[in-house]
Tab-separated table of C-alpha atoms in Angstrom:
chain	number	residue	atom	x	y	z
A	1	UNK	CA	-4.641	18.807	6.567
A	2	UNK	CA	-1.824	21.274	8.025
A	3	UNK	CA	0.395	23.059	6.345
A	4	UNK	CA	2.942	26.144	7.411
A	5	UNK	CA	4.825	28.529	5.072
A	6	UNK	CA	8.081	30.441	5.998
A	7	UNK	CA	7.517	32.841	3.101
A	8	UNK	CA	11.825	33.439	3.368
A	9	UNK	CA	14.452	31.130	3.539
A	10	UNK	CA	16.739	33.597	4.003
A	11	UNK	CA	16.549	36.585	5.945
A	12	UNK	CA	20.151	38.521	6.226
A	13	UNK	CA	20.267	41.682	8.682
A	14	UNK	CA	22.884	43.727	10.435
A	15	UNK	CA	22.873	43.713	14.406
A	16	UNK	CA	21.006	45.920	16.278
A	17	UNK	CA	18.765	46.045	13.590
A	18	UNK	CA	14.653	44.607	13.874
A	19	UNK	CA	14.036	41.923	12.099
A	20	UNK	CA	10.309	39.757	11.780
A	21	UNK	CA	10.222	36.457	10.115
A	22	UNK	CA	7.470	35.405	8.540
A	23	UNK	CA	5.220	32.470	9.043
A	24	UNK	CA	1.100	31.438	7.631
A	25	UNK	CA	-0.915	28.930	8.233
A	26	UNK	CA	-3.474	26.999	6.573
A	27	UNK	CA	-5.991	24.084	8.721
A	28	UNK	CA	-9.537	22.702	8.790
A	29	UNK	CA	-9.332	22.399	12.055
A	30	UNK	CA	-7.846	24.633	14.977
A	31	UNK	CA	-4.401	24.644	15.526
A	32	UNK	CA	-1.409	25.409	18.721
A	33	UNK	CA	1.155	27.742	17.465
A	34	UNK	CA	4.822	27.188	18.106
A	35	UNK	CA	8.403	28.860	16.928
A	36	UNK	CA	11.869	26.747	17.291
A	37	UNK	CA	15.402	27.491	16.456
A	38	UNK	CA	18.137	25.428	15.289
A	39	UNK	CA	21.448	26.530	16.526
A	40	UNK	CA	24.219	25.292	14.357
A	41	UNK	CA	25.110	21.383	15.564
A	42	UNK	CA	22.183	21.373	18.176
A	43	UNK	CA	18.728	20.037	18.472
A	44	UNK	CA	15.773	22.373	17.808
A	45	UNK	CA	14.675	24.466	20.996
A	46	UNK	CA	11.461	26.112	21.654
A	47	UNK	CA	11.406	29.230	21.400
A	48	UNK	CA	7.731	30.185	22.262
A	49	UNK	CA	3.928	28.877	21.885
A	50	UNK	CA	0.538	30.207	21.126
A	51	UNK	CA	-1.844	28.272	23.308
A	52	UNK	CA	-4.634	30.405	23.811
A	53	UNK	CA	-5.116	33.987	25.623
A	54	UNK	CA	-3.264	36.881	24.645
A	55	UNK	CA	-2.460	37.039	20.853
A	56	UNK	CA	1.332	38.579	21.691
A	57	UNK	CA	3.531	35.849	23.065
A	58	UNK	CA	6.625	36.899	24.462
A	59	UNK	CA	9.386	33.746	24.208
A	60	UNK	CA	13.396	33.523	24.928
A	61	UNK	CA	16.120	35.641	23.869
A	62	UNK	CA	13.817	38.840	23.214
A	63	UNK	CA	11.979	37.144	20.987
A	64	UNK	CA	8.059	37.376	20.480
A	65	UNK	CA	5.153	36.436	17.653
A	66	UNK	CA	1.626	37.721	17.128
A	67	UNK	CA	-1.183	35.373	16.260
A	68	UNK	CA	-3.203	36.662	13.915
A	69	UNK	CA	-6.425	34.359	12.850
A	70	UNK	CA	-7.769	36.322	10.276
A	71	UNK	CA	-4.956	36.446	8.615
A	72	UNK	CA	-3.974	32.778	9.560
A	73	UNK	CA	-0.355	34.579	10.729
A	74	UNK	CA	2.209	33.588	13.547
A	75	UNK	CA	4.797	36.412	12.616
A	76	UNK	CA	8.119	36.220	14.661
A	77	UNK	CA	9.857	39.784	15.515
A	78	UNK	CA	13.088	40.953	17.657
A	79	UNK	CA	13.195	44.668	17.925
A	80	UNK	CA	17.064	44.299	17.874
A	81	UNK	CA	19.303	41.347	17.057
A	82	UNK	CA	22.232	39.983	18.283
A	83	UNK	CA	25.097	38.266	16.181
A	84	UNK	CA	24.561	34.970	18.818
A	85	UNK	CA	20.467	34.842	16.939
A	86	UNK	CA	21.850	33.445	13.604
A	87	UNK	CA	20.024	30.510	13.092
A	88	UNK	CA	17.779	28.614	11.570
A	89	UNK	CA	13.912	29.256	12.435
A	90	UNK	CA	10.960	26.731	12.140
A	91	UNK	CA	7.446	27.707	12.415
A	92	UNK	CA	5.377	24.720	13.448
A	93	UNK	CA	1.385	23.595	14.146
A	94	UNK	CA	-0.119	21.447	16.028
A	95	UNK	CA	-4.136	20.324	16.178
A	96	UNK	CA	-6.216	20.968	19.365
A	97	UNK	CA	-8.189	17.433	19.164
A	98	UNK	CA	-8.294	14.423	16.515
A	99	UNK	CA	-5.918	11.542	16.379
A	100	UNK	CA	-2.624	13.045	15.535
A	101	UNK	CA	-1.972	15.290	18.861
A	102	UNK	CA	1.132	16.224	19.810
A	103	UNK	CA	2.402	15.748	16.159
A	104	UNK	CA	4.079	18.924	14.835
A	105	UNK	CA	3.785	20.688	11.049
A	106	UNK	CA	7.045	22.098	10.442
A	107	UNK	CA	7.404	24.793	7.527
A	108	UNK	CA	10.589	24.808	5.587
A	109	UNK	CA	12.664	26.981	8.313
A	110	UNK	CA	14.429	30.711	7.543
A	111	UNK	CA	17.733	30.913	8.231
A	112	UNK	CA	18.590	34.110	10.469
A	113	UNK	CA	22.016	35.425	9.098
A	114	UNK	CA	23.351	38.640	11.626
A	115	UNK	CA	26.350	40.704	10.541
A	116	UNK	CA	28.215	42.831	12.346
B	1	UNK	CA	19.988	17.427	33.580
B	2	UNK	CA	20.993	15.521	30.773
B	3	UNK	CA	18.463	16.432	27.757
B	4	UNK	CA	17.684	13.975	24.445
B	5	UNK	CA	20.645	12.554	22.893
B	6	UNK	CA	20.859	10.286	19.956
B	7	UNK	CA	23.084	7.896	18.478
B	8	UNK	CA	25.252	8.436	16.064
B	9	UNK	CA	25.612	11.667	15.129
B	10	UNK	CA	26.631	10.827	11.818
B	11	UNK	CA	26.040	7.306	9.683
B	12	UNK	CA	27.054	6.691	6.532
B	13	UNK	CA	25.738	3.641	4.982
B	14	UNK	CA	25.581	1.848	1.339
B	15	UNK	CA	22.573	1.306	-0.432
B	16	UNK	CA	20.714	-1.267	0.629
B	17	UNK	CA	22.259	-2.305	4.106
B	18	UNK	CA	20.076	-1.975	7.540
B	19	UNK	CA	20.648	0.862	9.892
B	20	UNK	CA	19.542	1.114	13.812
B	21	UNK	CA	19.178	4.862	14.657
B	22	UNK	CA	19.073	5.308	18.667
B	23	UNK	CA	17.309	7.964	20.774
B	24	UNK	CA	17.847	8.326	25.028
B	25	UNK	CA	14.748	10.401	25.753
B	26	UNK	CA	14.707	13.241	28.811
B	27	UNK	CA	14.351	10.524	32.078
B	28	UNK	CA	10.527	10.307	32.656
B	29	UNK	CA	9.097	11.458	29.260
B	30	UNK	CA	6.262	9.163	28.364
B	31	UNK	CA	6.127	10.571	24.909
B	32	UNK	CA	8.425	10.288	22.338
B	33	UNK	CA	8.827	10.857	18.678
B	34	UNK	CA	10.511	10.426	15.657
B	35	UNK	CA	11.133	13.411	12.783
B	36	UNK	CA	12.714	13.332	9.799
B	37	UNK	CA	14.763	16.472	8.466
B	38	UNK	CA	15.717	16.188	4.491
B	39	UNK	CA	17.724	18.822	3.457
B	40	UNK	CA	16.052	22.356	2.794
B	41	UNK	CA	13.106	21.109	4.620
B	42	UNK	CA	11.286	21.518	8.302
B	43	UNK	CA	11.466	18.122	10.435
B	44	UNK	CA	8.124	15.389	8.986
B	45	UNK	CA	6.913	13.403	11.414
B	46	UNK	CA	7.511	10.194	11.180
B	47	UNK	CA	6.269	8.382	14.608
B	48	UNK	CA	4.823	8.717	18.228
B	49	UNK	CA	5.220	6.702	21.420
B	50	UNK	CA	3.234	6.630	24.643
B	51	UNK	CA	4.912	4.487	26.665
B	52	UNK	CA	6.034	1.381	25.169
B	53	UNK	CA	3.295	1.559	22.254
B	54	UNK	CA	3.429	3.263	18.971
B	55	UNK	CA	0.129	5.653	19.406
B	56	UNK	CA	0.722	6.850	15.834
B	57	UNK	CA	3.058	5.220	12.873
B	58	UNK	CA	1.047	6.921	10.241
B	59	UNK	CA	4.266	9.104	9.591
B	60	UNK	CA	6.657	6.474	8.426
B	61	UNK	CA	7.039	6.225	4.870
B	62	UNK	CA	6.654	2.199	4.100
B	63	UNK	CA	7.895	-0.995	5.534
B	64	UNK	CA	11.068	-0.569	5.564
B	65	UNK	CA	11.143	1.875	8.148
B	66	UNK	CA	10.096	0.384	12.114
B	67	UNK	CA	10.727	2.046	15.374
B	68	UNK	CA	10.621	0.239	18.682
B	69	UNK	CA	10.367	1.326	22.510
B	70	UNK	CA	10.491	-1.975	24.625
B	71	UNK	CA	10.844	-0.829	27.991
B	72	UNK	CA	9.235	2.762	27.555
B	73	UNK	CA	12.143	4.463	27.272
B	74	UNK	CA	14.908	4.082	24.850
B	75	UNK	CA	13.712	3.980	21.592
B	76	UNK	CA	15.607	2.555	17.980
B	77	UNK	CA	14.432	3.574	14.559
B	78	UNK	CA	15.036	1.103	12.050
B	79	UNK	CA	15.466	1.306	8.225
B	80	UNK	CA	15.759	-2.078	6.186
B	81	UNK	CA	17.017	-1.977	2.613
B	82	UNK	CA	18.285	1.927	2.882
B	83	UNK	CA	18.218	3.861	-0.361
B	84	UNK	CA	19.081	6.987	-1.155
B	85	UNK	CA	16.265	8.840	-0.789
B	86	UNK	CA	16.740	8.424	2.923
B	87	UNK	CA	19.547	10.203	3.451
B	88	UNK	CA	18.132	13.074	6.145
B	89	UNK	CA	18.546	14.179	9.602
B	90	UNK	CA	16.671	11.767	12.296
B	91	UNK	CA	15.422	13.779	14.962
B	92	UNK	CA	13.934	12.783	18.015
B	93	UNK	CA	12.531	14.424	20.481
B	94	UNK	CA	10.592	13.361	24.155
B	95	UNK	CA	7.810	15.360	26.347
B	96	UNK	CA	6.671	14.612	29.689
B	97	UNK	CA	3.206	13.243	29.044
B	98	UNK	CA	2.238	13.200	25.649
B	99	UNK	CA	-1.417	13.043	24.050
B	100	UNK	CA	-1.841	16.617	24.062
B	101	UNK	CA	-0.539	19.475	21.353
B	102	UNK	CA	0.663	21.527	24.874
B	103	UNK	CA	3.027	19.400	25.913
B	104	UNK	CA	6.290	20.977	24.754
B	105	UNK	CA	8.576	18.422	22.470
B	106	UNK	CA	12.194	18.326	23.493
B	107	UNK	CA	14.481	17.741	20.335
B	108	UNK	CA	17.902	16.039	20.804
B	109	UNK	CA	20.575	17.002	18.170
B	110	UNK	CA	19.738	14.220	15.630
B	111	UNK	CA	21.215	11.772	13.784
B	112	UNK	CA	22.008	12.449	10.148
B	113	UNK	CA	22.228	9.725	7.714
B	114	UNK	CA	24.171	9.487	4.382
B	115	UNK	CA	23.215	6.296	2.051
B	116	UNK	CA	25.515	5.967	-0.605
């Protein structure tokens, strides 16, 4: 079985400032990597994917996440946020082979809150 | 370049009546698939579509839920006898060829259902 945990729901920062949000990992089997946001009223967009390759994935909006497999990590950071990233965040798996492909494990989603 | 859209964006319902949830997938998506979003939770898969067939139903939660795709595109989720408990956001989301956990998912902006 999958499962992914956004270790905060909530993560408030001022702009400008960094900000990583994190997300682990736990699967028997080897798993794709994903981030999406939520905009308010709007369907979730991806924001970037670990495939395979290089472990630093560079996505949208400035955004980028590090795989990490021995620590079963997919870490999202932004040296410097914008008021227009508050949001809500989903880390999400997917398997490499087996019968469910193409289905996604969501976590529980952090919101992004950025004040002025 | 019209992306996902679903219909209605909001349905509120009484306990126990039937409810047809409708999702227009990007044109030429083979793949789609059906999420559900409960509230403080990451979208749970619910079904997937190749085509006209349901490659995986192993998502939905009993019998009262069905999903159909008769002509490959369009697709209607259906929930029979509608309690309570299913009061979520229905998301659904389409990718060009499905089968694969590379193929990126496009979400549309969901449906969210309120069972009194």
């Amino acid at each position: 079985a999958q499962s992914v945990t956004q270790l905060d729901s909530q993560v408030p920062v001022f702009e400008e400032a960094p900000v990583e949000l994190r997300c682990n990992y736990s699967s028997s089997v080897s798993v794709y990597l994903f981030w999406y946001v939520q905009y308010p009223n709007q369907g979730l967009q991806l924001l970037l994917k670990y495939l395979s390759g290089s472990t630093l994935v560079k996505g949208i909006n400035g955004f980028e996440a590090e795989f990490n497999k021995s620590q079963t990590s997919f870490h999202l950071r932004k040296p410097s946020v914008h008021i227009s990233d508050t949001a809500e965040y989903f880390c999400a798996v997917s398997r490499y082979r087996g019968s469910t492909l193409g289905r996604l494990y969501f976590g529980r989603g952090t919101q992004l809150t950025v004040w002025p | 370049g019209a992306g996902v859209s679903q219909t209605p964006s909001n349905k509120v319902t009484e306990k126990g009546k039937y409810v047809e949830l409708r999702c227009d997938p990007i044109s030429g998506h083979t793949a789609l698939y059906w999420y559900r979003q409960s509230l403080g939770q990451g979208p749970e898969f619910l079904i997937y579509f190749q085509g006209t067939g349901a490659a995986d139903d192993s998502g939905l939660p009993n019998d009262r839920f069905f999903a159909v795709r008769p002509e490959g595109s369009v697709s209607t989720l259906k929930i029979q006898r509608t309690e309570r408990g299913d009061s979520a956001v229905y998301l659904c989301a389409s990718s060009l060829i499905g089968g694969t956990s590379t193929d990126t998912q496009y979400f549309g902006p969901g449906t969210r259902l309120t069972v009194l």
